[in-house]
Amino acid sequence: HITTSLPLPSERDHLRPRIDMIVFMIDIKSKYSLKNVEASLAHVDASFFLGKVCFLVTGVGRVNYCSVEMNAIWKLGEVYCSPVLFCELELEGIRVATAQRLLRMLQICAGHIPGVSALSFGTLMRRSAED
Amino acid sequence: MDETVAEYIRRTVLKIPRDEIKPMLQKWGFLSEVQLETVNFHQIKENISQDVVQLCEENSAGIKQAAVLDIIYNNIYPNKRIWSVYQMNKTGEETEFFDLTDFKKKFKRRLRSALKNVTINFREYEDNAIWIRIAWGTPYTKPNQYKTSYVVYHSQTPYVFISASVLRSNLPLLCQALVIASNYHDIHEMELRSHSLNSLKDIVFKRYSQNFKTYYPRPLPERNVAPETVDLRIIQENKNEKERIQRLNWQVFGDGPQPKIEFAQYKLETMFKSDPKMDVLDKKEPFRCLVKFSSPHLLESLKSLAPAGMADAPLSPLLTCIPQKARNYFKIREKKGLLPGSFVSP
């Protein structure tokens, strides 16, 4: 499901399946994008932040067009205890690789990988970021 | 042939893109087909221009012919200059028959009586447009062929498009001559400027696609949208919102291409409204500020703002009123009265 902001429109509530993972996409070229994500985070139930949320920062290929401070993004990841991924959507290779990563994370969050829970995977991801 | 004329023709030819030189010279009609055949139009432009000047020498070209070539060039490439729009008013209701010869005679007479050293040339085009080229001199110097103004007058309308170039001091004289020659009363400058002459014409003659105010919310018209490879597993949660934005956008901008303007300028003379505790300005003076929007194609970029998620729909009427109001330079003052606010002054 793709949406531009949270909360989700209520008229489709009955049609929605269970949500296993939320990926917040931040366009590094747009301050508005970061503000939007910060506003939407307030509408997410706390239980999601146990490994079922991830931040995806896009547009990192164009260094001169960065509008968002990296510190702000790291802080976001820390405060919400969720991993931060980076990608450049315009390059097919990176796009496909990122999609595969997200898919793998989704499988874990949905409980399809025996022996790995969303929470344990989340802590694994976090530790590597802090290093 | 005069040295200056030769140089002028040479420089004019150099401006033309190489593939267009032969067609333009043919349109000019000063050199015969036989003469044109002798020129190699595949060599470098420097040499082409020399050859052309040589041929013009044989035909004894004068400034008049050179000026006509210049008009033709500017008619085909008007977007190299900035055009302003002027509107003329007349008091009476009578629609007089437009006499072209009379117009030209009166125009030349008025200009020449004030300034002896001017070169004036006319050329008529099919869409009732009269192109006037004026090269300005001073009482003591010959007209400078490189300091030219162009006027495009559609005789069936009160609108004149002027590209004044550097010598703005001659503008009042030019306007006066136009008014007298066309039997109007007065002329004023509309706050509308752009590089694209055709777009200015579109705006003033209302030839662009306008929004039609409907009282019934219409469903989106059928469009020939190429079927995108829609993956049914992707669900757009905000489809309603997207459709609302599309509908609003369509209502404001219509379907067709927008006229091409490059700037919109808003001069604010409004009071600074701040938190009284901040006390930014001691004096109660209007806060002067200039806001300028620029883009290679301003109206198209405004049209794509809301669908791209960069602005809320509907857009501010200050931006969307540009084609209807036929202006892109605005002065915004305080609304006088009980309610503080701002309004757009004429």
CSV table of C-alpha atoms in Angstrom, one decimal:
chain,number,residue,atom,x,y,z
A,1,HIS,CA,0.0,0.0,0.0
A,2,ILE,CA,1.3,3.4,-1.0
A,3,THR,CA,0.3,6.6,0.8
A,4,THR,CA,1.5,10.1,0.9
A,5,SER,CA,0.9,10.6,4.7
A,6,LEU,CA,-0.6,9.0,7.7
A,7,PRO,CA,-3.2,8.4,9.0
A,8,LEU,CA,-4.6,6.3,6.3
A,9,PRO,CA,-8.0,7.3,4.9
A,10,SER,CA,-10.6,5.7,7.0
A,11,GLU,CA,-12.9,4.8,4.1
A,12,ARG,CA,-10.7,1.9,3.1
A,13,ASP,CA,-10.2,0.5,6.6
A,14,HIS,CA,-12.4,-2.6,5.9
A,15,LEU,CA,-10.4,-3.4,2.8
A,16,ARG,CA,-7.0,-3.3,4.3
A,17,PRO,CA,-5.1,-6.5,5.3
A,18,ARG,CA,-2.8,-6.7,8.3
A,19,ILE,CA,0.1,-4.3,8.1
A,20,ASP,CA,3.4,-6.1,8.7
A,21,MET,CA,5.9,-3.3,8.0
A,22,ILE,CA,6.0,0.4,7.5
A,23,VAL,CA,8.7,2.0,5.4
A,24,PHE,CA,8.9,5.8,5.7
A,25,MET,CA,10.5,7.3,2.6
A,26,ILE,CA,12.4,10.5,3.0
A,27,ASP,CA,13.6,12.4,0.0
A,28,ILE,CA,16.8,13.9,1.0
A,29,LYS,CA,16.2,16.7,-1.5
A,30,SER,CA,13.0,17.9,0.2
A,31,LYS,CA,12.7,19.3,3.7
A,32,TYR,CA,8.9,18.9,3.3
A,33,SER,CA,9.4,15.2,2.9
A,34,LEU,CA,11.1,15.0,6.3
A,35,LYS,CA,8.4,17.1,8.0
A,36,ASN,CA,5.7,15.0,6.5
A,37,VAL,CA,7.3,11.8,7.8
A,38,GLU,CA,7.8,13.3,11.3
A,39,ALA,CA,4.1,14.3,11.3
A,40,SER,CA,3.0,10.9,10.1
A,41,LEU,CA,5.1,9.0,12.8
A,42,ALA,CA,2.8,10.4,15.4
A,43,HIS,CA,0.0,8.3,14.0
A,44,VAL,CA,1.7,5.0,14.3
A,45,ASP,CA,0.9,2.6,17.1
A,46,ALA,CA,3.9,2.0,19.4
A,47,SER,CA,4.0,-1.7,18.8
A,48,PHE,CA,5.2,-1.1,15.2
A,49,PHE,CA,8.5,0.3,16.5
A,50,LEU,CA,9.6,-3.1,17.7
A,51,GLY,CA,11.3,-3.9,14.4
A,52,LYS,CA,8.4,-3.2,12.0
A,53,VAL,CA,9.4,0.3,11.0
A,54,CYS,CA,12.2,1.3,8.7
A,55,PHE,CA,13.3,4.6,7.2
A,56,LEU,CA,14.3,4.7,3.6
A,57,VAL,CA,16.3,7.8,2.5
A,58,THR,CA,16.1,8.4,-1.3
A,59,GLY,CA,17.9,10.7,-3.6
A,60,VAL,CA,21.3,10.2,-2.0
A,61,GLY,CA,23.0,10.1,-5.4
A,62,ARG,CA,22.8,13.8,-5.9
A,63,VAL,CA,25.0,15.3,-3.2
A,64,ASN,CA,24.5,18.9,-4.3
A,65,TYR,CA,20.8,18.8,-3.9
A,66,CYS,CA,20.7,17.6,-0.2
A,67,SER,CA,18.2,19.7,1.8
A,68,VAL,CA,17.9,17.5,4.8
A,69,GLU,CA,20.5,17.3,7.4
A,70,MET,CA,22.0,13.8,8.0
A,71,ASN,CA,22.0,14.4,11.7
A,72,ALA,CA,18.3,14.9,11.6
A,73,ILE,CA,17.9,11.5,10.0
A,74,TRP,CA,20.2,9.6,12.3
A,75,LYS,CA,18.4,11.2,15.2
A,76,LEU,CA,15.1,10.0,13.8
A,77,GLY,CA,16.4,6.5,13.6
A,78,GLU,CA,17.7,6.6,17.2
A,79,VAL,CA,14.5,8.1,18.6
A,80,TYR,CA,12.3,5.6,16.9
A,81,CYS,CA,14.6,2.7,17.4
A,82,SER,CA,14.4,1.8,13.7
A,83,PRO,CA,17.0,1.2,11.0
A,84,VAL,CA,17.8,3.7,8.3
A,85,LEU,CA,18.5,2.6,4.8
A,86,PHE,CA,19.8,4.7,1.9
A,87,CYS,CA,19.2,4.3,-1.8
A,88,GLU,CA,19.0,6.1,-5.1
A,89,LEU,CA,15.8,5.3,-6.9
A,90,GLU,CA,17.1,6.5,-10.2
A,91,LEU,CA,19.7,3.8,-10.6
A,92,GLU,CA,18.1,0.5,-11.4
A,93,GLY,CA,20.8,-1.6,-9.7
A,94,ILE,CA,20.5,0.1,-6.4
A,95,ARG,CA,16.7,0.2,-6.7
A,96,VAL,CA,16.5,-3.5,-7.2
A,97,ALA,CA,19.0,-4.3,-4.4
A,98,THR,CA,17.0,-2.0,-2.0
A,99,ALA,CA,13.8,-3.7,-3.0
A,100,GLN,CA,15.3,-7.1,-2.2
A,101,ARG,CA,16.5,-5.9,1.2
A,102,LEU,CA,13.1,-4.5,2.0
A,103,LEU,CA,11.4,-7.7,0.8
A,104,ARG,CA,13.7,-9.8,3.1
A,105,MET,CA,12.8,-7.5,6.0
A,106,LEU,CA,9.2,-7.8,5.2
A,107,GLN,CA,9.4,-11.6,5.2
A,108,ILE,CA,10.9,-11.4,8.7
A,109,CYS,CA,8.3,-8.9,9.9
A,110,ALA,CA,5.5,-11.1,8.6
A,111,GLY,CA,6.9,-14.1,10.5
A,112,HIS,CA,7.8,-16.1,7.4
A,113,ILE,CA,11.4,-16.7,8.4
A,114,PRO,CA,11.5,-19.3,11.3
A,115,GLY,CA,13.8,-18.5,14.1
A,116,VAL,CA,14.1,-14.7,13.4
A,117,SER,CA,11.7,-12.3,14.8
A,118,ALA,CA,11.2,-8.7,13.8
A,119,LEU,CA,12.5,-7.5,17.1
A,120,SER,CA,15.7,-9.5,17.0
A,121,PHE,CA,16.3,-8.5,13.4
A,122,GLY,CA,15.7,-4.9,14.3
A,123,THR,CA,18.3,-5.0,17.1
A,124,LEU,CA,20.8,-6.6,14.7
A,125,MET,CA,20.3,-3.7,12.2
A,126,ARG,CA,20.6,-1.1,14.9
A,127,ARG,CA,23.8,-2.4,16.3
A,128,SER,CA,25.5,-2.3,12.9
A,129,ALA,CA,24.4,1.4,12.4
A,130,GLU,CA,25.9,2.4,15.7
A,131,ASP,CA,29.2,0.9,14.8
B,1,MET,CA,27.2,49.6,-51.0
B,2,ASP,CA,27.6,51.3,-47.7
B,3,GLU,CA,30.2,49.7,-45.4
B,4,THR,CA,27.8,49.8,-42.5
B,5,VAL,CA,25.0,48.1,-44.5
B,6,ALA,CA,27.4,45.4,-45.6
B,7,GLU,CA,28.5,44.8,-42.0
B,8,TYR,CA,24.9,44.8,-40.8
B,9,ILE,CA,23.8,42.2,-43.4
B,10,ARG,CA,26.8,40.1,-42.5
B,11,ARG,CA,26.0,40.1,-38.8
B,12,THR,CA,22.4,39.4,-39.4
B,13,VAL,CA,23.2,36.4,-41.6
B,14,LEU,CA,25.6,35.1,-38.9
B,15,LYS,CA,22.7,35.1,-36.4
B,16,ILE,CA,20.7,32.7,-38.5
B,17,PRO,CA,21.2,29.0,-37.8
B,18,ARG,CA,23.0,27.5,-40.8
B,19,ASP,CA,20.2,25.3,-42.1
B,20,GLU,CA,17.8,28.2,-42.0
B,21,ILE,CA,19.9,30.7,-44.0
B,22,LYS,CA,18.8,29.7,-47.4
B,23,PRO,CA,15.1,29.6,-46.7
B,24,MET,CA,15.3,33.0,-45.0
B,25,LEU,CA,17.1,34.5,-47.9
B,26,GLN,CA,14.5,33.1,-50.2
B,27,LYS,CA,11.8,34.6,-48.1
B,28,TRP,CA,13.7,37.9,-48.2
B,29,GLY,CA,13.6,37.8,-52.0
B,30,PHE,CA,16.3,40.3,-52.5
B,31,LEU,CA,18.7,37.8,-54.0
B,32,SER,CA,17.6,35.9,-57.0
B,33,GLU,CA,17.4,32.1,-57.1
B,34,VAL,CA,20.3,32.1,-59.5
B,35,GLN,CA,22.4,34.1,-57.2
B,36,LEU,CA,21.5,31.8,-54.2
B,37,GLU,CA,22.5,28.8,-56.2
B,38,THR,CA,26.0,30.1,-56.3
B,39,VAL,CA,26.4,30.1,-52.6
B,40,ASN,CA,27.6,27.0,-50.8
B,41,PHE,CA,25.4,26.7,-47.8
B,42,HIS,CA,27.4,23.9,-46.3
B,43,GLN,CA,30.5,25.9,-45.5
B,44,ILE,CA,31.1,27.6,-42.2
B,45,LYS,CA,28.8,30.5,-41.5
B,46,GLU,CA,31.6,33.0,-41.6
B,47,ASN,CA,32.1,32.2,-45.3
B,48,ILE,CA,28.4,32.0,-46.1
B,49,SER,CA,27.9,35.5,-44.7
B,50,GLN,CA,30.8,36.8,-46.8
B,51,ASP,CA,29.3,35.3,-49.9
B,52,VAL,CA,25.9,36.7,-49.2
B,53,VAL,CA,27.4,40.2,-48.6
B,54,GLN,CA,29.2,39.9,-51.9
B,55,LEU,CA,25.9,39.1,-53.7
B,56,CYS,CA,24.2,42.0,-51.9
B,57,GLU,CA,27.0,44.2,-53.1
B,58,GLU,CA,26.1,43.2,-56.7
B,59,ASN,CA,22.5,44.1,-56.1
B,60,SER,CA,23.4,47.3,-54.4
B,61,ALA,CA,21.6,46.6,-51.2
B,62,GLY,CA,20.6,49.6,-49.1
B,63,ILE,CA,19.6,50.0,-45.5
B,64,LYS,CA,16.0,49.4,-46.4
B,65,GLN,CA,16.6,45.9,-47.7
B,66,ALA,CA,18.9,45.1,-44.8
B,67,ALA,CA,16.2,46.2,-42.4
B,68,VAL,CA,13.6,43.9,-44.1
B,69,LEU,CA,16.0,40.9,-43.6
B,70,ASP,CA,16.3,41.9,-39.9
B,71,ILE,CA,12.5,42.0,-39.5
B,72,ILE,CA,12.2,38.6,-41.1
B,73,TYR,CA,14.8,37.2,-38.7
B,74,ASN,CA,13.0,38.7,-35.7
B,75,ASN,CA,9.6,37.5,-36.9
B,76,ILE,CA,10.9,33.9,-37.1
B,77,TYR,CA,12.9,34.2,-33.9
B,78,PRO,CA,10.9,36.6,-31.7
B,79,ASN,CA,11.8,34.7,-28.5
B,80,LYS,CA,15.2,36.2,-28.4
B,81,ARG,CA,13.7,39.5,-27.1
B,82,ILE,CA,11.5,40.5,-24.3
B,83,TRP,CA,8.1,41.8,-25.3
B,84,SER,CA,5.8,44.1,-23.4
B,85,VAL,CA,2.1,44.4,-24.1
B,86,TYR,CA,0.5,47.8,-24.5
B,87,GLN,CA,-3.2,48.5,-24.8
B,88,MET,CA,-4.7,51.5,-26.6
B,89,ASN,CA,-8.1,53.1,-25.8
B,90,LYS,CA,-10.3,55.2,-27.9
B,91,THR,CA,-13.3,57.2,-26.6
B,92,GLY,CA,-15.7,56.7,-29.5
B,93,GLU,CA,-17.5,53.5,-30.3
B,94,GLU,CA,-17.0,53.8,-34.1
B,95,THR,CA,-15.0,51.1,-35.6
B,96,GLU,CA,-13.2,53.0,-38.3
B,97,PHE,CA,-11.9,51.2,-41.3
B,98,PHE,CA,-8.2,50.7,-40.9
B,99,ASP,CA,-6.1,52.3,-43.6
B,100,LEU,CA,-2.7,50.8,-43.7
B,101,THR,CA,-1.1,53.5,-45.9
B,102,ASP,CA,-2.6,56.2,-43.7
B,103,PHE,CA,-1.2,54.5,-40.6
B,104,LYS,CA,2.3,54.2,-42.0
B,105,LYS,CA,2.3,57.8,-43.2
B,106,LYS,CA,1.1,59.2,-39.9
B,107,PHE,CA,3.5,57.0,-37.9
B,108,LYS,CA,6.5,58.0,-39.9
B,109,ARG,CA,5.5,61.7,-39.9
B,110,ARG,CA,5.1,61.8,-36.1
B,111,LEU,CA,8.4,60.1,-35.4
B,112,ARG,CA,10.4,62.0,-38.0
B,113,SER,CA,9.1,65.3,-36.8
B,114,ALA,CA,10.4,64.7,-33.4
B,115,LEU,CA,13.6,62.9,-34.3
B,116,LYS,CA,15.1,63.3,-37.7
B,117,ASN,CA,17.5,60.4,-37.5
B,118,VAL,CA,15.4,57.2,-37.4
B,119,THR,CA,15.1,54.3,-39.8
B,120,ILE,CA,11.5,53.0,-40.0
B,121,ASN,CA,10.5,49.9,-41.8
B,122,PHE,CA,7.2,48.1,-42.0
B,123,ARG,CA,6.2,44.6,-43.0
B,124,GLU,CA,2.8,43.1,-43.0
B,125,TYR,CA,2.0,39.5,-42.2
B,126,GLU,CA,-1.1,37.4,-42.8
B,127,ASP,CA,-2.6,37.4,-39.3
B,128,ASN,CA,-3.2,41.2,-39.6
B,129,ALA,CA,0.0,41.8,-37.9
B,130,ILE,CA,2.1,44.8,-38.8
B,131,TRP,CA,5.7,44.6,-37.8
B,132,ILE,CA,7.5,47.9,-37.4
B,133,ARG,CA,11.2,48.1,-37.0
B,134,ILE,CA,12.7,51.4,-35.7
B,135,ALA,CA,16.4,52.1,-35.5
B,136,TRP,CA,17.1,55.0,-33.3
B,137,GLY,CA,19.6,57.8,-33.7
B,138,THR,CA,20.0,61.2,-32.0
B,139,PRO,CA,19.7,64.7,-33.4
B,140,TYR,CA,23.4,64.5,-34.1
B,141,THR,CA,24.1,60.9,-35.0
B,142,LYS,CA,22.8,58.6,-37.7
B,143,PRO,CA,20.4,55.8,-36.6
B,144,ASN,CA,22.2,53.0,-34.9
B,145,GLN,CA,21.0,49.8,-36.7
B,146,TYR,CA,21.9,47.7,-33.7
B,147,LYS,CA,19.8,49.6,-31.3
B,148,THR,CA,16.4,48.7,-32.6
B,149,SER,CA,12.9,48.5,-31.3
B,150,TYR,CA,10.2,46.3,-32.7
B,151,VAL,CA,6.5,46.9,-32.7
B,152,VAL,CA,3.9,44.3,-33.6
B,153,TYR,CA,0.4,45.8,-34.1
B,154,HIS,CA,-2.6,43.8,-34.8
B,155,SER,CA,-4.8,46.4,-36.6
B,156,GLN,CA,-8.1,44.8,-35.6
B,157,THR,CA,-7.3,44.9,-31.9
B,158,PRO,CA,-6.2,47.6,-29.5
B,159,TYR,CA,-3.1,45.7,-28.5
B,160,VAL,CA,0.5,46.5,-29.4
B,161,PHE,CA,3.5,44.3,-28.6
B,162,ILE,CA,6.7,46.3,-28.1
B,163,SER,CA,10.2,45.1,-27.8
B,164,ALA,CA,11.9,48.3,-26.8
B,165,SER,CA,15.6,47.3,-26.3
B,166,VAL,CA,18.0,49.6,-24.6
B,167,LEU,CA,16.7,53.0,-25.5
B,168,ARG,CA,13.7,53.3,-23.2
B,169,SER,CA,13.8,57.1,-23.4
B,170,ASN,CA,12.3,56.8,-26.9
B,171,LEU,CA,9.4,54.9,-25.7
B,172,PRO,CA,7.0,57.8,-25.0
B,173,LEU,CA,7.7,59.1,-28.5
B,174,LEU,CA,7.0,55.7,-29.9
B,175,CYS,CA,3.8,55.3,-28.0
B,176,GLN,CA,2.6,58.7,-29.1
B,177,ALA,CA,3.3,57.9,-32.7
B,178,LEU,CA,1.3,54.7,-32.4
B,179,VAL,CA,-1.7,56.4,-30.9
B,180,ILE,CA,-1.8,59.1,-33.5
B,181,ALA,CA,-1.2,56.8,-36.4
B,182,SER,CA,-3.9,54.3,-35.3
B,183,ASN,CA,-6.5,57.0,-34.4
B,184,TYR,CA,-6.7,56.0,-30.8
B,185,HIS,CA,-6.9,58.2,-27.8
B,186,ASP,CA,-4.2,56.9,-25.5
B,187,ILE,CA,-2.0,54.0,-24.7
B,188,HIS,CA,-0.9,52.3,-21.4
B,189,GLU,CA,1.4,49.5,-20.6
B,190,MET,CA,-0.1,46.3,-19.3
B,191,GLU,CA,1.9,44.6,-16.7
B,192,LEU,CA,2.6,41.7,-18.9
B,193,ARG,CA,6.0,40.7,-20.2
B,194,SER,CA,7.6,37.6,-21.7
B,195,HIS,CA,10.1,36.3,-24.2
B,196,SER,CA,7.4,34.4,-26.0
B,197,LEU,CA,5.5,36.7,-28.3
B,198,ASN,CA,3.0,34.0,-29.3
B,199,SER,CA,2.2,33.3,-25.7
B,200,LEU,CA,1.6,37.0,-25.1
B,201,LYS,CA,-0.8,37.0,-28.0
B,202,ASP,CA,-2.5,33.9,-26.7
B,203,ILE,CA,-3.0,35.5,-23.4
B,204,VAL,CA,-4.4,38.8,-24.7
B,205,PHE,CA,-6.4,37.3,-27.5
B,206,LYS,CA,-7.7,34.6,-25.1
B,207,ARG,CA,-6.5,31.8,-27.3
B,208,TYR,CA,-5.3,29.5,-24.5
B,209,SER,CA,-7.5,26.9,-22.9
B,210,GLN,CA,-9.4,28.5,-20.2
B,211,ASN,CA,-11.0,27.1,-17.2
B,212,PHE,CA,-14.8,27.1,-17.3
B,213,LYS,CA,-16.4,27.7,-14.0
B,214,THR,CA,-18.9,24.9,-13.6
B,215,TYR,CA,-21.3,24.6,-10.7
B,216,TYR,CA,-21.7,20.9,-11.0
B,217,PRO,CA,-18.6,18.9,-10.1
B,218,ARG,CA,-17.8,17.3,-13.4
B,219,PRO,CA,-16.1,14.0,-13.6
B,220,LEU,CA,-12.7,14.0,-15.2
B,221,PRO,CA,-13.0,14.0,-19.0
B,222,GLU,CA,-11.9,11.0,-20.9
B,223,ARG,CA,-8.3,11.3,-21.7
B,224,ASN,CA,-6.1,9.2,-24.1
B,225,VAL,CA,-3.8,8.1,-21.4
B,226,ALA,CA,-1.5,5.4,-22.4
B,227,PRO,CA,-2.3,2.4,-20.3
B,228,GLU,CA,0.4,2.2,-17.7
B,229,THR,CA,1.5,-1.2,-16.6
B,230,VAL,CA,-0.6,-1.2,-13.4
B,231,ASP,CA,0.4,-3.8,-11.0
B,232,LEU,CA,-2.8,-4.7,-9.2
B,233,ARG,CA,-0.9,-5.6,-6.0
B,234,ILE,CA,0.1,-1.9,-5.6
B,235,ILE,CA,-2.8,-0.1,-3.8
B,236,GLN,CA,-2.8,3.7,-3.8
B,237,GLU,CA,-4.3,4.7,-0.5
B,238,ASN,CA,-4.7,8.4,-1.4
B,239,LYS,CA,-6.5,7.8,-4.8
B,240,ASN,CA,-9.4,10.1,-3.8
B,241,GLU,CA,-7.0,12.9,-2.8
B,242,LYS,CA,-5.0,12.5,-6.1
B,243,GLU,CA,-8.2,12.7,-8.1
B,244,ARG,CA,-9.4,15.8,-6.2
B,245,ILE,CA,-6.1,17.5,-7.0
B,246,GLN,CA,-6.3,16.5,-10.7
B,247,ARG,CA,-9.9,17.8,-10.9
B,248,LEU,CA,-9.0,21.1,-9.2
B,249,ASN,CA,-6.0,21.5,-11.5
B,250,TRP,CA,-8.1,20.8,-14.5
B,251,GLN,CA,-10.6,23.3,-13.4
B,252,VAL,CA,-8.0,26.0,-13.0
B,253,PHE,CA,-5.7,25.3,-15.9
B,254,GLY,CA,-7.8,23.5,-18.4
B,255,ASP,CA,-6.5,20.8,-20.7
B,256,GLY,CA,-4.4,22.5,-23.3
B,257,PRO,CA,-0.8,23.9,-23.2
B,258,GLN,CA,-0.3,27.0,-21.1
B,259,PRO,CA,1.0,30.3,-22.5
B,260,LYS,CA,4.7,30.5,-22.0
B,261,ILE,CA,5.9,33.2,-19.6
B,262,GLU,CA,9.1,33.2,-17.6
B,263,PHE,CA,8.4,35.4,-14.7
B,264,ALA,CA,5.8,36.4,-12.2
B,265,GLN,CA,6.7,39.3,-9.9
B,266,TYR,CA,4.8,40.4,-6.9
B,267,LYS,CA,5.7,43.7,-5.2
B,268,LEU,CA,4.4,43.5,-1.6
B,269,GLU,CA,3.6,46.7,0.2
B,270,THR,CA,1.9,45.2,3.1
B,271,MET,CA,2.3,45.5,6.8
B,272,PHE,CA,4.5,43.0,8.5
B,273,LYS,CA,2.2,40.9,10.6
B,274,SER,CA,4.2,39.5,13.5
B,275,ASP,CA,3.5,38.4,17.0
B,276,PRO,CA,3.1,41.6,18.9
B,277,LYS,CA,5.5,40.3,21.5
B,278,MET,CA,8.2,40.0,18.9
B,279,ASP,CA,8.0,43.8,18.1
B,280,VAL,CA,10.0,43.5,15.0
B,281,LEU,CA,9.2,46.8,13.5
B,282,ASP,CA,8.8,49.9,15.6
B,283,LYS,CA,7.4,52.0,12.9
B,284,LYS,CA,4.1,51.1,11.4
B,285,GLU,CA,5.3,51.2,7.9
B,286,PRO,CA,4.5,48.8,5.1
B,287,PHE,CA,7.1,46.1,4.7
B,288,ARG,CA,8.4,46.3,1.2
B,289,CYS,CA,9.3,43.0,-0.4
B,290,LEU,CA,9.6,41.7,-3.9
B,291,VAL,CA,8.8,38.1,-4.7
B,292,LYS,CA,9.8,36.8,-8.1
B,293,PHE,CA,8.9,33.4,-9.5
B,294,SER,CA,11.0,32.4,-12.5
B,295,SER,CA,11.0,29.3,-14.7
B,296,PRO,CA,11.6,28.3,-18.3
B,297,HIS,CA,7.8,27.8,-18.5
B,298,LEU,CA,6.2,29.3,-15.4
B,299,LEU,CA,2.6,28.3,-16.0
B,300,GLU,CA,3.3,24.7,-16.8
B,301,SER,CA,5.4,24.4,-13.6
B,302,LEU,CA,2.6,25.9,-11.6
B,303,LYS,CA,0.3,23.4,-13.1
B,304,SER,CA,2.4,20.5,-12.1
B,305,LEU,CA,3.0,21.7,-8.5
B,306,ALA,CA,0.0,20.1,-6.9
B,307,PRO,CA,0.1,16.8,-8.7
B,308,ALA,CA,3.8,16.5,-7.8
B,309,GLY,CA,2.9,17.0,-4.1
B,310,MET,CA,4.9,20.2,-3.8
B,311,ALA,CA,2.0,22.5,-3.1
B,312,ASP,CA,-1.6,22.2,-1.8
B,313,ALA,CA,-4.4,22.3,-4.3
B,314,PRO,CA,-6.0,24.7,-5.0
B,315,LEU,CA,-3.1,27.0,-5.7
B,316,SER,CA,-3.2,30.6,-4.6
B,317,PRO,CA,-5.4,32.7,-7.0
B,318,LEU,CA,-2.5,35.2,-7.1
B,319,LEU,CA,-0.6,32.6,-9.2
B,320,THR,CA,-3.5,31.2,-11.2
B,321,CYS,CA,-5.0,34.5,-12.2
B,322,ILE,CA,-2.1,35.3,-14.5
B,323,PRO,CA,-3.6,34.4,-17.8
B,324,GLN,CA,-7.1,35.7,-17.0
B,325,LYS,CA,-5.8,39.0,-15.7
B,326,ALA,CA,-3.3,39.2,-18.5
B,327,ARG,CA,-0.5,40.3,-16.2
B,328,ASN,CA,2.5,38.9,-14.5
B,329,TYR,CA,3.6,41.9,-12.6
B,330,PHE,CA,1.5,42.6,-9.5
B,331,LYS,CA,1.5,45.1,-6.7
B,332,ILE,CA,-0.1,43.9,-3.5
B,333,ARG,CA,-1.2,46.5,-1.0
B,334,GLU,CA,-3.1,46.4,2.3
B,335,LYS,CA,-6.8,46.2,2.0
B,336,LYS,CA,-8.2,49.4,3.4
B,337,GLY,CA,-11.1,48.8,5.7
B,338,LEU,CA,-12.0,46.9,8.7
B,339,LEU,CA,-10.5,43.6,7.8
B,340,PRO,CA,-6.8,43.5,7.5
B,341,GLY,CA,-5.7,41.6,4.5
B,342,SER,CA,-4.3,42.1,1.1
B,343,PHE,CA,-5.7,42.7,-2.3
B,344,VAL,CA,-4.3,43.0,-5.7
B,345,SER,CA,-4.3,46.5,-7.1
B,346,PRO,CA,-4.9,47.2,-10.7
